[in-house]
Amino acid sequence: MGTPQMGHQSRLAFDTGAAGAGDGHHVIGDFNSDSKEFEYLSENVVLSQTRFHSDGIRGTRSRHEARCRITQEAVGGTITMHPTQVELDTLLPLILGANEVSTDTFNVAETIPSFGILIDRVQKRFCYSKCVVSSATFSASAGGPLQLSMEIVGQKETVSGTAFPTVGALATDAPFIMADTAISLAADASATELASFSITVNNMVNAGRFMNSLTRTATPSGGREVTVQLAVPYTADEVDLYNTALSAYDNSYILIDPGGSNPNIKFTFGGIEFGAQSPTVSSKGDEYSLNLSGVAYKTASANELVVVNAAT
């Protein structure tokens, strides 16, 4: 019986450079000191293979193996982590599309870049090429850290017995936490308390473009939607957040700032439209809460989302 291989032995790295192979697909040899290793909570980026059997009439109830073919190989899955300021400098361009447009500032762009992912699963190393971030969700709730969950869509898997290469070292800076979070909601300046939030960037990737190929031939984006969910108490300070007029939330933001010389991150929205959803209470021992769920839009003066990931 083989020795169990535990999850803590795994490693994960991204490579945003060009692939060395002529077909543009990453292999393990493309990962080097310019690649970035990440601490992560979980991953299920996998190859899902479809095998077809014709199952026609052949004078017997038995089905013959010779009638089987591999028809499709789809790469995809989710990576979850507690991102830090250093890690987000690499991740934000993959999520939003644009590199730093000015110091520490990341904007949305019309295209999203592809990259390679290398996962050490102890017995073998699994390389996934031409990956894109289909969607990414930043979230936090009271008493917890900022979490990032990325839905990945790729094109090809390569399995290697070669040892995990020397890549850029793991980041050693601390994660962001909910306790350092502040909000500024244009609809009501007195609203300052926040129980939880989530921000999702959906790049609307077409994951079904296989054409006459076993693997995806491309993963184009069909648009972009940024959604925002906030859970706030319902008191006199938040009463004006409910059922607001159009454009009431223009230039609102969520800021996670530990203070001093520590890194901070700020999500600023051009304009959010929160449809009315009445406040509720679950029991006599609980307080009323107001759940705001809406879409962030581009305005005449600002994009739907701008992220400032500041080192100090």
GROMACS .gro file of C-alpha atoms in nm:
model
  312
    1MET     CA    1   0.000   0.000   0.000
    2GLY     CA    2   0.133   0.342  -0.098
    3THR     CA    3   0.200   0.618   0.154
    4PRO     CA    4  -0.091   0.864   0.168
    5GLN     CA    5  -0.009   1.193  -0.003
    6MET     CA    6  -0.145   1.479   0.207
    7GLY     CA    7  -0.266   1.815   0.081
    8HIS     CA    8  -0.002   2.016   0.268
    9GLN     CA    9   0.261   1.870   0.034
   10SER     CA   10   0.110   2.039  -0.270
   11ARG     CA   11   0.236   2.358  -0.436
   12LEU     CA   12   0.080   2.594  -0.689
   13ALA     CA   13   0.233   2.850  -0.925
   14PHE     CA   14   0.116   3.084  -1.202
   15ASP     CA   15   0.319   3.186  -1.505
   16THR     CA   16   0.207   3.498  -1.691
   17GLY     CA   17   0.486   3.494  -1.947
   18ALA     CA   18   0.477   3.353  -2.297
   19ALA     CA   19   0.484   2.976  -2.336
   20GLY     CA   20   0.799   2.830  -2.483
   21ALA     CA   21   0.622   2.572  -2.700
   22GLY     CA   22   0.543   2.667  -3.057
   23ASP     CA   23   0.172   2.600  -3.006
   24GLY     CA   24   0.155   2.854  -2.723
   25HIS     CA   25   0.078   2.596  -2.453
   26HIS     CA   26   0.263   2.606  -2.121
   27VAL     CA   27   0.468   2.307  -2.007
   28ILE     CA   28   0.657   2.260  -1.682
   29GLY     CA   29   0.975   2.396  -1.839
   30ASP     CA   30   0.811   2.739  -1.877
   31PHE     CA   31   0.795   2.782  -1.499
   32ASN     CA   32   1.100   2.954  -1.353
   33SER     CA   33   1.204   3.239  -1.121
   34ASP     CA   34   0.970   3.476  -1.310
   35SER     CA   35   0.670   3.259  -1.220
   36LYS     CA   36   0.481   3.319  -0.895
   37GLU     CA   37   0.402   3.062  -0.626
   38PHE     CA   38   0.085   3.110  -0.419
   39GLU     CA   39  -0.040   2.988  -0.086
   40TYR     CA   40  -0.392   2.856  -0.137
   41LEU     CA   41  -0.679   2.700   0.057
   42SER     CA   42  -0.816   2.463  -0.205
   43GLU     CA   43  -0.812   2.388  -0.576
   44ASN     CA   44  -1.000   2.158  -0.808
   45VAL     CA   45  -0.857   2.261  -1.145
   46VAL     CA   46  -0.886   1.937  -1.341
   47LEU     CA   47  -0.912   1.779  -1.682
   48SER     CA   48  -1.261   1.638  -1.741
   49GLN     CA   49  -1.257   1.392  -2.030
   50THR     CA   50  -1.564   1.269  -2.218
   51ARG     CA   51  -1.561   0.924  -2.379
   52PHE     CA   52  -1.827   0.836  -2.633
   53HIS     CA   53  -1.973   0.495  -2.722
   54SER     CA   54  -2.192   0.466  -3.030
   55ASP     CA   55  -2.425   0.213  -2.858
   56GLY     CA   56  -2.594   0.103  -3.180
   57ILE     CA   57  -2.789  -0.216  -3.256
   58ARG     CA   58  -2.551  -0.509  -3.304
   59GLY     CA   59  -2.748  -0.828  -3.227
   60THR     CA   60  -2.649  -0.841  -2.860
   61ARG     CA   61  -2.704  -0.663  -2.535
   62SER     CA   62  -2.327  -0.629  -2.489
   63ARG     CA   63  -2.153  -0.309  -2.581
   64HIS     CA   64  -1.812  -0.338  -2.753
   65GLU     CA   65  -1.516  -0.135  -2.630
   66ALA     CA   66  -1.390  -0.087  -2.985
   67ARG     CA   67  -1.680   0.153  -3.042
   68CYS     CA   68  -1.543   0.403  -2.784
   69ARG     CA   69  -1.370   0.731  -2.868
   70ILE     CA   70  -1.250   1.028  -2.662
   71THR     CA   71  -1.458   1.327  -2.776
   72GLN     CA   72  -1.374   1.616  -2.544
   73GLU     CA   73  -1.118   1.730  -2.284
   74ALA     CA   74  -1.222   2.029  -2.074
   75VAL     CA   75  -0.992   2.203  -1.826
   76GLY     CA   76  -1.135   2.408  -1.540
   77GLY     CA   77  -1.201   2.446  -1.170
   78THR     CA   78  -1.179   2.677  -0.871
   79ILE     CA   79  -0.883   2.812  -0.673
   80THR     CA   80  -0.951   2.967  -0.332
   81MET     CA   81  -0.702   3.168  -0.123
   82HIS     CA   82  -0.656   3.446   0.131
   83PRO     CA   83  -0.478   3.697  -0.096
   84THR     CA   84  -0.219   3.946   0.022
   85GLN     CA   85  -0.111   4.279  -0.126
   86VAL     CA   86   0.192   4.122  -0.295
   87GLU     CA   87  -0.012   3.836  -0.442
   88LEU     CA   88  -0.283   4.071  -0.571
   89ASP     CA   89  -0.028   4.262  -0.777
   90THR     CA   90  -0.010   3.947  -0.992
   91LEU     CA   91  -0.374   3.840  -0.963
   92LEU     CA   92  -0.561   4.166  -1.030
   93PRO     CA   93  -0.443   4.201  -1.393
   94LEU     CA   94  -0.560   3.842  -1.457
   95ILE     CA   95  -0.902   3.919  -1.308
   96LEU     CA   96  -0.961   4.269  -1.444
   97GLY     CA   97  -0.753   4.261  -1.762
   98ALA     CA   98  -0.538   4.569  -1.708
   99ASN     CA   99  -0.198   4.602  -1.544
  100GLU     CA  100  -0.129   4.896  -1.316
  101VAL     CA  101  -0.266   5.202  -1.500
  102SER     CA  102  -0.097   5.423  -1.241
  103THR     CA  103   0.086   5.349  -0.917
  104ASP     CA  104  -0.099   5.068  -0.734
  105THR     CA  105  -0.416   5.124  -0.943
  106PHE     CA  106  -0.578   4.845  -1.146
  107ASN     CA  107  -0.859   4.910  -1.393
  108VAL     CA  108  -1.086   4.691  -1.602
  109ALA     CA  109  -0.988   4.627  -1.964
  110GLU     CA  110  -1.149   4.499  -2.283
  111THR     CA  111  -0.950   4.175  -2.283
  112ILE     CA  112  -0.830   3.934  -2.016
  113PRO     CA  113  -0.488   3.768  -2.036
  114SER     CA  114  -0.418   3.396  -2.041
  115PHE     CA  115  -0.161   3.228  -1.819
  116GLY     CA  116  -0.025   2.890  -1.713
  117ILE     CA  117  -0.093   2.707  -1.387
  118LEU     CA  118   0.138   2.444  -1.236
  119ILE     CA  119   0.015   2.225  -0.949
  120ASP     CA  120   0.240   1.981  -0.764
  121ARG     CA  121   0.020   1.686  -0.665
  122VAL     CA  122   0.321   1.505  -0.516
  123GLN     CA  123   0.328   1.200  -0.743
  124LYS     CA  124   0.314   1.413  -1.058
  125ARG     CA  125   0.314   1.779  -1.162
  126PHE     CA  126   0.006   1.898  -1.355
  127CYS     CA  127   0.042   2.191  -1.592
  128TYR     CA  128  -0.263   2.375  -1.730
  129SER     CA  129  -0.216   2.609  -2.023
  130LYS     CA  130  -0.402   2.904  -2.177
  131CYS     CA  131  -0.600   2.955  -1.858
  132VAL     CA  132  -0.822   3.257  -1.797
  133VAL     CA  133  -1.015   3.380  -1.494
  134SER     CA  134  -1.377   3.319  -1.584
  135SER     CA  135  -1.498   3.484  -1.265
  136ALA     CA  136  -1.350   3.598  -0.933
  137THR     CA  137  -1.522   3.670  -0.602
  138PHE     CA  138  -1.372   3.875  -0.320
  139SER     CA  139  -1.560   3.822   0.008
  140ALA     CA  140  -1.533   3.873   0.383
  141SER     CA  141  -1.758   3.853   0.686
  142ALA     CA  142  -1.736   3.956   1.050
  143GLY     CA  143  -1.444   3.795   1.229
  144GLY     CA  144  -1.280   3.660   0.915
  145PRO     CA  145  -1.021   3.735   0.646
  146LEU     CA  146  -1.063   3.853   0.288
  147GLN     CA  147  -1.111   3.550   0.065
  148LEU     CA  148  -1.067   3.523  -0.311
  149SER     CA  149  -1.229   3.247  -0.515
  150MET     CA  150  -1.133   3.226  -0.884
  151GLU     CA  151  -1.315   3.017  -1.143
  152ILE     CA  152  -1.056   2.902  -1.398
  153VAL     CA  153  -1.113   2.790  -1.757
  154GLY     CA  154  -0.818   2.641  -1.948
  155GLN     CA  155  -0.739   2.458  -2.269
  156LYS     CA  156  -0.488   2.179  -2.209
  157GLU     CA  157  -0.338   1.958  -1.935
  158THR     CA  158   0.019   1.824  -1.940
  159VAL     CA  159   0.135   1.578  -1.672
  160SER     CA  160   0.505   1.561  -1.585
  161GLY     CA  161   0.728   1.354  -1.360
  162THR     CA  162   0.985   1.635  -1.346
  163ALA     CA  163   1.042   1.789  -1.004
  164PHE     CA  164   0.864   2.115  -0.918
  165PRO     CA  165   1.091   2.390  -1.057
  166THR     CA  166   1.242   2.687  -0.876
  167VAL     CA  167   0.984   2.964  -0.898
  168GLY     CA  168   0.930   3.304  -0.735
  169ALA     CA  169   0.907   3.265  -0.358
  170LEU     CA  170   0.581   3.260  -0.165
  171ALA     CA  171   0.463   3.599  -0.042
  172THR     CA  172   0.521   3.658   0.328
  173ASP     CA  173   0.295   3.960   0.386
  174ALA     CA  174  -0.020   3.927   0.597
  175PRO     CA  175  -0.373   3.878   0.456
  176PHE     CA  176  -0.647   4.141   0.480
  177ILE     CA  177  -0.918   4.103   0.747
  178MET     CA  178  -1.278   4.218   0.784
  179ALA     CA  179  -1.206   4.416   1.101
  180ASP     CA  180  -1.007   4.668   0.895
  181THR     CA  181  -1.293   4.725   0.648
  182ALA     CA  182  -1.474   5.055   0.597
  183ILE     CA  183  -1.750   5.146   0.353
  184SER     CA  184  -1.855   5.469   0.190
  185LEU     CA  185  -2.203   5.447   0.040
  186ALA     CA  186  -2.308   5.762  -0.140
  187ALA     CA  187  -2.675   5.699  -0.065
  188ASP     CA  188  -2.625   5.739   0.312
  189ALA     CA  189  -2.301   5.873   0.462
  190SER     CA  190  -2.402   5.766   0.814
  191ALA     CA  191  -2.398   5.394   0.718
  192THR     CA  192  -2.063   5.264   0.842
  193GLU     CA  193  -2.127   4.914   0.981
  194LEU     CA  194  -2.092   4.611   0.756
  195ALA     CA  195  -2.157   4.245   0.845
  196SER     CA  196  -2.033   4.095   0.520
  197PHE     CA  197  -1.964   4.175   0.157
  198SER     CA  198  -1.884   4.008  -0.170
  199ILE     CA  199  -1.768   4.148  -0.503
  200THR     CA  200  -1.781   3.926  -0.811
  201VAL     CA  201  -1.617   4.001  -1.144
  202ASN     CA  202  -1.776   3.776  -1.406
  203ASN     CA  203  -1.578   3.785  -1.730
  204MET     CA  204  -1.850   3.588  -1.910
  205VAL     CA  205  -1.602   3.348  -2.070
  206ASN     CA  206  -1.732   3.119  -2.344
  207ALA     CA  207  -1.620   2.780  -2.213
  208GLY     CA  208  -1.790   2.578  -2.487
  209ARG     CA  209  -1.582   2.667  -2.790
  210PHE     CA  210  -1.433   2.331  -2.892
  211MET     CA  211  -1.504   2.337  -3.268
  212ASN     CA  212  -1.332   2.045  -3.447
  213SER     CA  213  -1.091   1.986  -3.158
  214LEU     CA  214  -1.070   1.767  -2.849
  215THR     CA  215  -0.971   2.072  -2.645
  216ARG     CA  216  -1.103   2.427  -2.637
  217THR     CA  217  -0.974   2.627  -2.931
  218ALA     CA  218  -1.032   2.963  -2.759
  219THR     CA  219  -1.193   3.109  -2.446
  220PRO     CA  220  -1.329   3.449  -2.557
  221SER     CA  221  -1.511   3.682  -2.320
  222GLY     CA  222  -1.864   3.780  -2.413
  223GLY     CA  223  -1.885   4.074  -2.173
  224ARG     CA  224  -1.829   4.163  -1.809
  225GLU     CA  225  -2.057   4.195  -1.506
  226VAL     CA  226  -1.952   4.322  -1.164
  227THR     CA  227  -2.195   4.235  -0.885
  228VAL     CA  228  -2.187   4.362  -0.527
  229GLN     CA  229  -2.357   4.219  -0.219
  230LEU     CA  230  -2.358   4.392   0.120
  231ALA     CA  231  -2.516   4.287   0.449
  232VAL     CA  232  -2.570   4.581   0.684
  233PRO     CA  233  -2.777   4.637   0.999
  234TYR     CA  234  -3.107   4.820   0.959
  235THR     CA  235  -3.099   5.113   1.202
  236ALA     CA  236  -3.153   5.487   1.175
  237ASP     CA  237  -2.803   5.510   1.026
  238GLU     CA  238  -2.889   5.279   0.734
  239VAL     CA  239  -3.253   5.362   0.670
  240ASP     CA  240  -3.175   5.573   0.363
  241LEU     CA  241  -3.000   5.280   0.191
  242TYR     CA  242  -3.333   5.112   0.117
  243ASN     CA  243  -3.510   5.156  -0.218
  244THR     CA  244  -3.295   5.442  -0.340
  245ALA     CA  245  -3.323   5.640  -0.662
  246LEU     CA  246  -3.114   5.555  -0.965
  247SER     CA  247  -2.748   5.670  -0.942
  248ALA     CA  248  -2.769   5.695  -0.561
  249TYR     CA  249  -2.456   5.484  -0.515
  250ASP     CA  250  -2.220   5.647  -0.767
  251ASN     CA  251  -1.854   5.643  -0.653
  252SER     CA  252  -1.920   5.424  -0.348
  253TYR     CA  253  -1.631   5.214  -0.220
  254ILE     CA  254  -1.516   4.937   0.013
  255LEU     CA  255  -1.178   4.995   0.178
  256ILE     CA  256  -0.974   4.746   0.381
  257ASP     CA  257  -0.711   4.952   0.561
  258PRO     CA  258  -0.517   4.826   0.866
  259GLY     CA  259  -0.373   5.177   0.910
  260GLY     CA  260  -0.018   5.298   0.958
  261SER     CA  261   0.230   5.171   0.701
  262ASN     CA  262   0.034   4.851   0.632
  263PRO     CA  263  -0.097   4.773   0.282
  264ASN     CA  264  -0.458   4.855   0.203
  265ILE     CA  265  -0.699   4.769  -0.077
  266LYS     CA  266  -0.985   4.982  -0.206
  267PHE     CA  267  -1.267   4.874  -0.439
  268THR     CA  268  -1.436   5.178  -0.599
  269PHE     CA  269  -1.750   5.143  -0.810
  270GLY     CA  270  -1.863   5.381  -1.084
  271GLY     CA  271  -2.228   5.330  -0.993
  272ILE     CA  272  -2.417   5.045  -0.824
  273GLU     CA  273  -2.787   4.979  -0.874
  274PHE     CA  274  -2.933   4.798  -0.571
  275GLY     CA  275  -3.288   4.686  -0.636
  276ALA     CA  276  -3.515   4.721  -0.331
  277GLN     CA  277  -3.510   4.418  -0.101
  278SER     CA  278  -3.699   4.473   0.225
  279PRO     CA  279  -3.516   4.441   0.559
  280THR     CA  280  -3.585   4.120   0.751
  281VAL     CA  281  -3.540   3.964   1.094
  282SER     CA  282  -3.512   3.588   1.158
  283SER     CA  283  -3.614   3.570   1.524
  284LYS     CA  284  -3.693   3.785   1.828
  285GLY     CA  285  -3.334   3.746   1.943
  286ASP     CA  286  -3.186   3.884   1.622
  287GLU     CA  287  -3.168   4.234   1.480
  288TYR     CA  288  -3.313   4.356   1.154
  289SER     CA  289  -3.072   4.337   0.862
  290LEU     CA  290  -3.070   4.488   0.516
  291ASN     CA  291  -2.924   4.291   0.229
  292LEU     CA  292  -2.812   4.495  -0.070
  293SER     CA  293  -2.754   4.303  -0.392
  294GLY     CA  294  -2.684   4.483  -0.718
  295VAL     CA  295  -2.476   4.537  -1.030
  296ALA     CA  296  -2.196   4.791  -1.067
  297TYR     CA  297  -2.202   4.995  -1.388
  298LYS     CA  298  -1.971   5.226  -1.576
  299THR     CA  299  -2.070   5.593  -1.550
  300ALA     CA  300  -1.976   5.900  -1.752
  301SER     CA  301  -1.682   5.963  -1.520
  302ALA     CA  302  -1.571   5.620  -1.390
  303ASN     CA  303  -1.549   5.253  -1.479
  304GLU     CA  304  -1.765   4.999  -1.299
  305LEU     CA  305  -1.469   4.891  -1.083
  306VAL     CA  306  -1.127   5.030  -1.002
  307VAL     CA  307  -0.903   4.858  -0.745
  308VAL     CA  308  -0.623   5.037  -0.565
  309ASN     CA  309  -0.384   4.785  -0.408
  310ALA     CA  310  -0.153   5.011  -0.214
  311ALA     CA  311   0.174   4.902  -0.058
  312THR     CA  312   0.155   5.167   0.217
   0.00000   0.00000   0.00000
